[in-house]
Amino acid sequence: MDSSLVYEILLRMRHDELFDYCVDITAVHYPKREAQFDIVYILYSFHHNERVRIKTQIKDGEHLRTAVTIWETANWLEREVFDMFGIVFDGHPDLKRILMPDGWKGHPLRKDYPILQQDQEWVKINLGIESGQ
């Protein structure tokens, strides 16, 4: 799906198809692909008692429009995707880290993130210890 259409599809799912709850927004990183990220929206309709997944692909550095204007629950979900993968949601009311400390370098759920190496500089500055890695 073209990422420029995602917002319009999400809006239609909310208003026309009655998917009134955004359960989750997540991403999957494929570093060797041109469009490195799959973005997955999981929606639920109380009216129909159904779930649906909306999935799109974006390139590294490409932005998506925020879904907070459609579902308030998207607020923290988009912040988590931003924090863990570095994906920016344009128009988000408070896009900042939610799990990692401010000043942390990198995005831990990217597959090219060195899992065995912490942000040693952050640990030394903020905790005053060597990370032990």
Coordinates of N, CA, C and O in Angstrom, one line a residue:
M1 N 0.9 -1.2 0.0 CA 0.0 0.0 0.0 C 0.9 1.2 0.0 O 1.9 1.3 0.7
D2 N 0.6 2.2 -0.8 CA 1.3 3.5 -0.8 C 1.1 4.2 0.5 O 0.0 4.4 0.9
S3 N 2.2 4.6 1.1 CA 2.1 5.2 2.4 C 1.4 6.5 2.4 O 0.9 6.9 3.5
S4 N 1.3 7.2 1.3 CA 0.5 8.4 1.2 C -1.0 8.2 1.4 O -1.7 9.1 1.7
L5 N -1.4 7.0 1.1 CA -2.8 6.6 1.2 C -3.2 6.1 2.6 O -4.4 6.0 2.9
V6 N -2.3 5.8 3.5 CA -2.5 5.2 4.8 C -3.5 6.0 5.6 O -4.5 5.5 6.1
Y7 N -3.3 7.3 5.7 CA -4.2 8.2 6.5 C -5.6 8.1 6.0 O -6.6 8.0 6.8
E8 N -5.8 8.2 4.7 CA -7.2 8.2 4.2 C -7.9 6.8 4.4 O -9.1 6.8 4.7
I9 N -7.1 5.7 4.3 CA -7.7 4.4 4.6 C -8.0 4.3 6.1 O -9.1 3.8 6.4
L10 N -7.1 4.7 6.9 CA -7.4 4.7 8.4 C -8.7 5.5 8.7 O -9.5 5.1 9.5
L11 N -8.8 6.7 8.1 CA -10.0 7.5 8.3 C -11.2 6.8 7.9 O -12.3 6.8 8.6
R12 N -11.2 6.2 6.8 CA -12.4 5.5 6.3 C -12.7 4.3 7.2 O -13.9 4.0 7.4
M13 N -11.7 3.6 7.6 CA -11.9 2.4 8.5 C -12.6 2.9 9.8 O -13.5 2.2 10.3
R14 N -12.2 4.1 10.3 CA -12.9 4.6 11.5 C -14.3 5.0 11.3 O -15.2 4.7 12.0
H15 N -14.5 5.8 10.2 CA -15.8 6.5 10.1 C -16.8 5.6 9.2 O -18.0 5.6 9.6
D16 N -16.4 5.0 8.2 CA -17.3 4.2 7.3 C -17.4 2.8 7.7 O -18.5 2.2 7.6
E17 N -16.3 2.2 8.2 CA -16.4 0.7 8.5 C -16.5 0.5 10.0 O -16.5 -0.7 10.5
L18 N -16.5 1.6 10.8 CA -16.8 1.5 12.3 C -15.7 0.8 13.1 O -16.0 0.1 14.1
F19 N -14.4 0.9 12.7 CA -13.3 0.4 13.5 C -13.0 1.5 14.5 O -12.2 2.4 14.1
D20 N -13.6 1.4 15.6 CA -13.5 2.6 16.6 C -12.4 2.5 17.6 O -12.3 3.3 18.5
Y21 N -11.5 1.5 17.5 CA -10.4 1.3 18.5 C -9.2 0.9 17.8 O -9.1 -0.1 17.0
C22 N -8.1 1.7 18.0 CA -6.8 1.4 17.5 C -6.1 0.6 18.5 O -5.6 1.1 19.5
V23 N -6.0 -0.7 18.3 CA -5.4 -1.6 19.3 C -3.9 -1.5 19.4 O -3.3 -1.4 20.5
D24 N -3.2 -1.4 18.3 CA -1.8 -1.3 18.3 C -1.3 -0.7 17.0 O -1.9 -0.8 15.9
I25 N -0.1 -0.1 17.1 CA 0.7 0.3 15.9 C 2.1 -0.2 16.2 O 2.6 0.0 17.2
T26 N 2.6 -0.9 15.2 CA 4.0 -1.4 15.4 C 4.7 -1.4 14.0 O 4.1 -1.0 13.0
A27 N 5.9 -1.8 14.1 CA 6.7 -1.8 12.9 C 7.6 -3.1 12.9 O 7.8 -3.7 13.9
V28 N 8.1 -3.4 11.7 CA 9.0 -4.5 11.5 C 10.1 -3.9 10.6 O 9.8 -3.3 9.6
H29 N 11.4 -4.2 10.9 CA 12.5 -3.6 10.2 C 13.2 -4.7 9.3 O 13.5 -5.8 9.8
Y30 N 13.3 -4.4 8.0 CA 14.0 -5.3 7.1 C 15.1 -4.5 6.5 O 14.9 -3.8 5.4
P31 N 16.3 -4.4 7.1 CA 17.3 -3.5 6.7 C 17.9 -3.7 5.2 O 18.4 -2.8 4.7
K32 N 17.7 -4.9 4.6 CA 18.2 -5.1 3.3 C 17.2 -4.7 2.2 O 17.5 -4.7 1.0
R33 N 16.0 -4.4 2.6 CA 14.9 -4.0 1.6 C 15.0 -2.5 1.3 O 15.4 -1.7 2.2
E34 N 14.6 -2.1 0.1 CA 14.6 -0.7 -0.2 C 13.6 0.1 0.8 O 13.9 1.1 1.4
A35 N 12.4 -0.5 0.9 CA 11.4 0.1 1.8 C 11.6 -0.7 3.1 O 11.0 -1.8 3.3
Q36 N 12.4 -0.2 4.0 CA 13.0 -1.0 5.1 C 11.9 -1.4 6.2 O 12.1 -2.3 6.9
F37 N 10.8 -0.6 6.2 CA 9.9 -0.8 7.4 C 8.5 -1.2 6.9 O 8.0 -0.6 6.0
D38 N 7.9 -2.2 7.6 CA 6.5 -2.4 7.5 C 5.9 -1.8 8.7 O 6.4 -1.9 9.8
I39 N 4.9 -1.0 8.5 CA 4.1 -0.3 9.6 C 2.8 -1.1 9.6 O 2.1 -1.2 8.6
V40 N 2.4 -1.5 10.8 CA 1.2 -2.3 11.0 C 0.2 -1.6 12.0 O 0.6 -1.4 13.1
Y41 N -1.0 -1.4 11.5 CA -2.0 -0.8 12.4 C -3.0 -1.9 12.6 O -3.5 -2.6 11.7
I42 N -3.3 -2.2 13.9 CA -4.3 -3.2 14.3 C -5.5 -2.5 14.8 O -5.4 -1.8 15.8
L43 N -6.6 -2.7 14.2 CA -7.9 -2.0 14.5 C -8.9 -3.0 15.0 O -8.9 -4.1 14.5
Y44 N -9.8 -2.5 15.8 CA -10.9 -3.3 16.3 C -12.2 -2.5 16.2 O -12.3 -1.3 16.4
S45 N -13.3 -3.3 15.8 CA -14.6 -2.7 15.7 C -15.5 -3.4 16.8 O -15.7 -4.6 16.7
F46 N -16.0 -2.6 17.7 CA -16.9 -3.1 18.7 C -18.2 -3.4 18.1 O -18.9 -4.4 18.4
H47 N -18.6 -2.6 17.1 CA -19.9 -2.9 16.4 C -19.9 -4.2 15.7 O -20.9 -4.9 15.7
H48 N -18.8 -4.6 15.0 CA -18.8 -5.8 14.2 C -18.1 -7.0 15.0 O -18.1 -8.1 14.5
N49 N -17.4 -6.6 16.1 CA -16.6 -7.6 16.8 C -15.6 -8.2 15.9 O -15.4 -9.4 15.8
E50 N -14.8 -7.4 15.2 CA -13.8 -7.8 14.2 C -12.5 -7.0 14.4 O -12.6 -5.9 14.8
R51 N -11.4 -7.7 14.0 CA -10.1 -7.0 14.0 C -9.7 -7.0 12.5 O -10.0 -7.9 11.8
V52 N -8.9 -6.0 12.2 CA -8.3 -5.9 10.9 C -6.9 -5.3 11.0 O -6.6 -4.5 12.0
R53 N -6.0 -5.8 10.2 CA -4.6 -5.2 10.1 C -4.5 -4.4 8.8 O -4.8 -4.9 7.8
I54 N -4.0 -3.2 9.0 CA -3.6 -2.3 7.8 C -2.1 -2.3 7.8 O -1.5 -1.9 8.8
K55 N -1.5 -2.6 6.7 CA -0.1 -2.7 6.7 C 0.4 -1.8 5.5 O -0.1 -1.9 4.4
T56 N 1.5 -1.1 5.7 CA 2.2 -0.4 4.6 C 3.7 -0.5 4.8 O 4.2 -0.9 5.8
Q57 N 4.4 -0.1 3.7 CA 5.8 -0.1 3.8 C 6.3 1.3 3.5 O 5.8 2.0 2.7
I58 N 7.4 1.6 4.3 CA 8.0 2.9 4.1 C 9.5 2.8 4.0 O 10.1 1.8 4.6
K59 N 10.2 3.8 3.4 CA 11.7 3.8 3.4 C 12.2 4.4 4.7 O 11.5 5.2 5.3
D60 N 13.4 4.2 5.0 CA 14.1 4.8 6.1 C 14.1 6.3 5.9 O 14.5 6.8 4.8
G61 N 13.6 7.1 6.9 CA 13.6 8.5 6.7 C 12.3 9.1 6.2 O 12.0 10.2 6.3
E62 N 11.4 8.2 5.7 CA 10.1 8.6 5.2 C 9.2 8.8 6.4 O 9.3 8.1 7.4
H63 N 8.3 9.8 6.4 CA 7.4 10.1 7.5 C 6.0 9.6 7.1 O 5.6 9.4 6.0
L64 N 5.2 9.3 8.2 CA 3.8 9.0 8.1 C 3.0 10.1 8.8 O 3.5 10.8 9.7
R65 N 1.7 10.3 8.4 CA 0.9 11.2 9.0 C 0.3 10.6 10.3 O 0.0 9.4 10.3
T66 N 0.2 11.4 11.4 CA -0.2 10.8 12.6 C -1.7 10.3 12.6 O -2.5 10.9 11.8
A67 N -2.0 9.3 13.3 CA -3.4 8.8 13.4 C -4.0 9.3 14.7 O -5.2 8.9 15.0
V68 N -3.4 10.1 15.5 CA -3.9 10.6 16.7 C -5.2 11.4 16.5 O -6.1 11.4 17.3
T69 N -5.3 12.1 15.3 CA -6.6 12.8 15.0 C -7.7 11.9 14.8 O -8.9 12.3 14.8
I70 N -7.4 10.6 14.5 CA -8.5 9.6 14.3 C -8.8 8.8 15.6 O -10.0 8.6 15.9
W71 N -7.8 8.3 16.2 CA -7.9 7.6 17.5 C -6.9 8.2 18.5 O -5.7 8.2 18.2
E72 N -7.4 8.6 19.7 CA -6.5 9.1 20.7 C -5.5 8.1 21.2 O -4.4 8.4 21.6
T73 N -5.8 6.8 21.1 CA -4.9 5.8 21.5 C -3.6 5.7 20.7 O -2.6 5.1 21.1
A74 N -3.7 6.3 19.5 CA -2.5 6.3 18.6 C -1.4 7.1 19.2 O -0.2 6.9 18.8
N75 N -1.7 7.9 20.2 CA -0.6 8.8 20.7 C 0.6 8.1 21.3 O 1.7 8.2 20.8
W76 N 0.4 7.2 22.2 CA 1.5 6.5 22.8 C 2.0 5.4 21.9 O 3.2 5.1 21.9
L77 N 1.1 4.8 21.1 CA 1.6 3.8 20.2 C 2.5 4.3 19.2 O 3.6 3.7 18.9
E78 N 2.3 5.5 18.6 CA 3.2 6.2 17.7 C 4.5 6.6 18.3 O 5.6 6.5 17.8
R79 N 4.4 7.0 19.6 CA 5.6 7.4 20.3 C 6.5 6.2 20.5 O 7.7 6.3 20.4
E80 N 5.9 5.0 20.8 CA 6.7 3.8 20.9 C 7.4 3.4 19.6 O 8.6 3.1 19.6
V81 N 6.7 3.5 18.5 CA 7.3 3.2 17.2 C 8.4 4.2 16.9 O 9.4 3.8 16.4
F82 N 8.2 5.5 17.2 CA 9.2 6.5 17.0 C 10.4 6.1 17.9 O 11.6 6.2 17.4
D83 N 10.2 5.8 19.1 CA 11.3 5.5 20.0 C 12.1 4.3 19.6 O 13.3 4.3 19.6
M84 N 11.4 3.2 19.3 CA 12.1 1.9 19.0 C 12.6 1.8 17.6 O 13.6 1.0 17.4
F85 N 12.0 2.5 16.6 CA 12.4 2.3 15.2 C 12.8 3.6 14.6 O 13.4 3.6 13.5
G86 N 12.5 4.8 15.2 CA 12.9 6.1 14.6 C 12.0 6.6 13.5 O 12.4 7.4 12.7
I87 N 10.8 6.1 13.5 CA 9.8 6.5 12.4 C 9.1 7.7 12.9 O 8.5 7.7 14.0
V88 N 9.0 8.7 12.1 CA 8.4 10.0 12.5 C 7.0 10.1 12.0 O 6.7 9.7 10.8
F89 N 6.1 10.5 12.8 CA 4.7 10.7 12.5 C 4.4 12.2 12.5 O 4.3 12.9 13.5
D90 N 4.2 12.7 11.3 CA 4.0 14.2 11.1 C 2.7 14.6 11.8 O 1.6 13.9 11.6
G91 N 2.7 15.7 12.5 CA 1.5 16.2 13.1 C 1.2 15.6 14.5 O 0.2 16.0 15.1
H92 N 2.1 14.7 15.0 CA 1.9 14.1 16.3 C 2.0 15.2 17.4 O 2.9 16.1 17.3
P93 N 1.1 15.3 18.4 CA 1.1 16.4 19.3 C 2.3 16.4 20.3 O 2.6 17.4 20.9
D94 N 3.0 15.2 20.5 CA 4.1 15.2 21.5 C 5.0 14.0 21.1 O 5.2 13.1 21.9
L95 N 5.6 14.1 20.0 CA 6.5 13.0 19.5 C 7.8 13.0 20.2 O 8.7 13.8 19.8
K96 N 8.0 12.2 21.2 CA 9.3 12.1 21.9 C 9.4 10.7 22.4 O 8.4 9.9 22.4
R97 N 10.6 10.4 22.9 CA 10.8 9.0 23.4 C 9.8 8.7 24.6 O 9.4 9.6 25.3
I98 N 9.4 7.4 24.6 CA 8.5 7.0 25.6 C 9.1 5.8 26.5 O 8.7 5.7 27.6
L99 N 10.0 5.0 25.9 CA 10.6 3.9 26.7 C 12.1 4.1 27.0 O 12.5 3.8 28.1
M100 N 12.8 4.7 26.1 CA 14.2 4.9 26.3 C 14.4 6.3 26.9 O 13.6 7.2 26.6
P101 N 15.5 6.5 27.6 CA 15.7 7.8 28.2 C 16.0 8.9 27.1 O 16.5 8.5 26.1
D102 N 15.7 10.1 27.4 CA 16.1 11.2 26.5 C 17.6 11.2 26.3 O 18.3 10.9 27.3
G103 N 18.0 11.5 25.1 CA 19.4 11.4 24.8 C 20.0 10.1 24.4 O 21.1 10.0 24.0
W104 N 19.2 9.1 24.5 CA 19.6 7.7 24.1 C 19.9 7.8 22.6 O 19.1 8.3 21.8
K105 N 20.9 7.2 22.1 CA 21.3 7.1 20.7 C 20.8 5.8 20.1 O 21.0 4.8 20.7
G106 N 20.2 5.9 18.9 CA 19.7 4.7 18.2 C 18.3 4.3 18.6 O 17.6 4.9 19.4
H107 N 17.9 3.2 17.9 CA 16.5 2.7 18.0 C 16.6 1.2 18.2 O 16.9 0.5 17.2
P108 N 16.4 0.7 19.4 CA 16.7 -0.7 19.8 C 16.0 -1.8 19.0 O 16.5 -2.9 19.0
L109 N 14.9 -1.5 18.4 CA 14.2 -2.6 17.6 C 14.6 -2.7 16.2 O 14.0 -3.5 15.4
R110 N 15.5 -1.8 15.7 CA 16.0 -2.0 14.4 C 16.9 -3.1 14.4 O 17.7 -3.4 15.3
K111 N 16.9 -3.9 13.3 CA 17.7 -5.1 13.3 C 19.2 -4.8 13.1 O 20.0 -5.7 13.3
D112 N 19.5 -3.6 12.7 CA 20.9 -3.2 12.5 C 21.4 -2.5 13.8 O 22.6 -2.1 13.8
Y113 N 20.6 -2.5 14.9 CA 21.1 -1.9 16.2 C 21.9 -3.0 16.9 O 21.5 -4.1 17.0
P114 N 23.1 -2.6 17.3 CA 24.0 -3.6 17.9 C 23.5 -4.0 19.3 O 23.7 -3.3 20.3
I115 N 22.8 -5.1 19.4 CA 22.1 -5.5 20.6 C 23.0 -5.8 21.8 O 22.6 -5.6 22.9
L116 N 24.3 -6.2 21.5 CA 25.2 -6.4 22.6 C 25.9 -5.2 23.1 O 26.7 -5.2 24.0
Q117 N 25.7 -4.1 22.4 CA 26.4 -2.8 22.8 C 25.4 -1.8 23.2 O 24.6 -1.4 22.4
Q118 N 25.4 -1.4 24.5 CA 24.5 -0.4 25.0 C 25.1 0.9 24.5 O 26.2 1.0 24.0
D119 N 24.3 2.0 24.7 CA 24.8 3.3 24.5 C 25.8 3.6 25.6 O 25.4 4.2 26.7
Q120 N 27.0 3.2 25.4 CA 28.0 3.3 26.5 C 28.2 4.8 27.0 O 28.4 5.0 28.2
E121 N 28.2 5.7 26.0 CA 28.3 7.1 26.4 C 27.2 7.6 27.4 O 27.5 8.2 28.4
W122 N 26.0 7.2 27.1 CA 24.8 7.6 27.9 C 25.0 7.0 29.3 O 24.8 7.7 30.3
V123 N 25.3 5.7 29.4 CA 25.5 5.1 30.6 C 26.6 5.7 31.5 O 26.4 6.0 32.7
K124 N 27.7 6.0 30.9 CA 28.8 6.7 31.6 C 28.4 8.1 32.1 O 28.6 8.4 33.3
I125 N 27.8 8.9 31.3 CA 27.4 10.2 31.6 C 26.3 10.2 32.7 O 26.3 10.9 33.7
N126 N 25.2 9.4 32.5 CA 24.1 9.5 33.3 C 24.1 8.6 34.6 O 23.4 8.9 35.6
L127 N 24.8 7.5 34.5 CA 24.9 6.6 35.6 C 26.3 6.6 36.3 O 26.4 6.0 37.4
G128 N 27.3 7.2 35.6 CA 28.6 7.3 36.1 C 29.3 5.9 36.3 O 30.2 5.8 37.1
I129 N 28.9 5.0 35.4 CA 29.6 3.7 35.5 C 30.0 3.2 34.1 O 29.5 3.8 33.1
E130 N 30.9 2.2 34.0 CA 31.2 1.6 32.7 C 30.0 0.6 32.4 O 29.6 -0.1 33.4
S131 N 29.6 0.4 31.2 CA 28.5 -0.4 30.9 C 28.8 -1.9 31.0 O 27.9 -2.7 31.1
G132 N 30.0 -2.3 31.0 CA 30.4 -3.7 31.1 C 30.3 -4.5 29.8 O 30.4 -5.7 29.8
Q133 N 30.0 -3.8 28.7 CA 29.9 -4.5 27.4 C 31.2 -4.6 26.7 O 31.9 -3.7 26.5

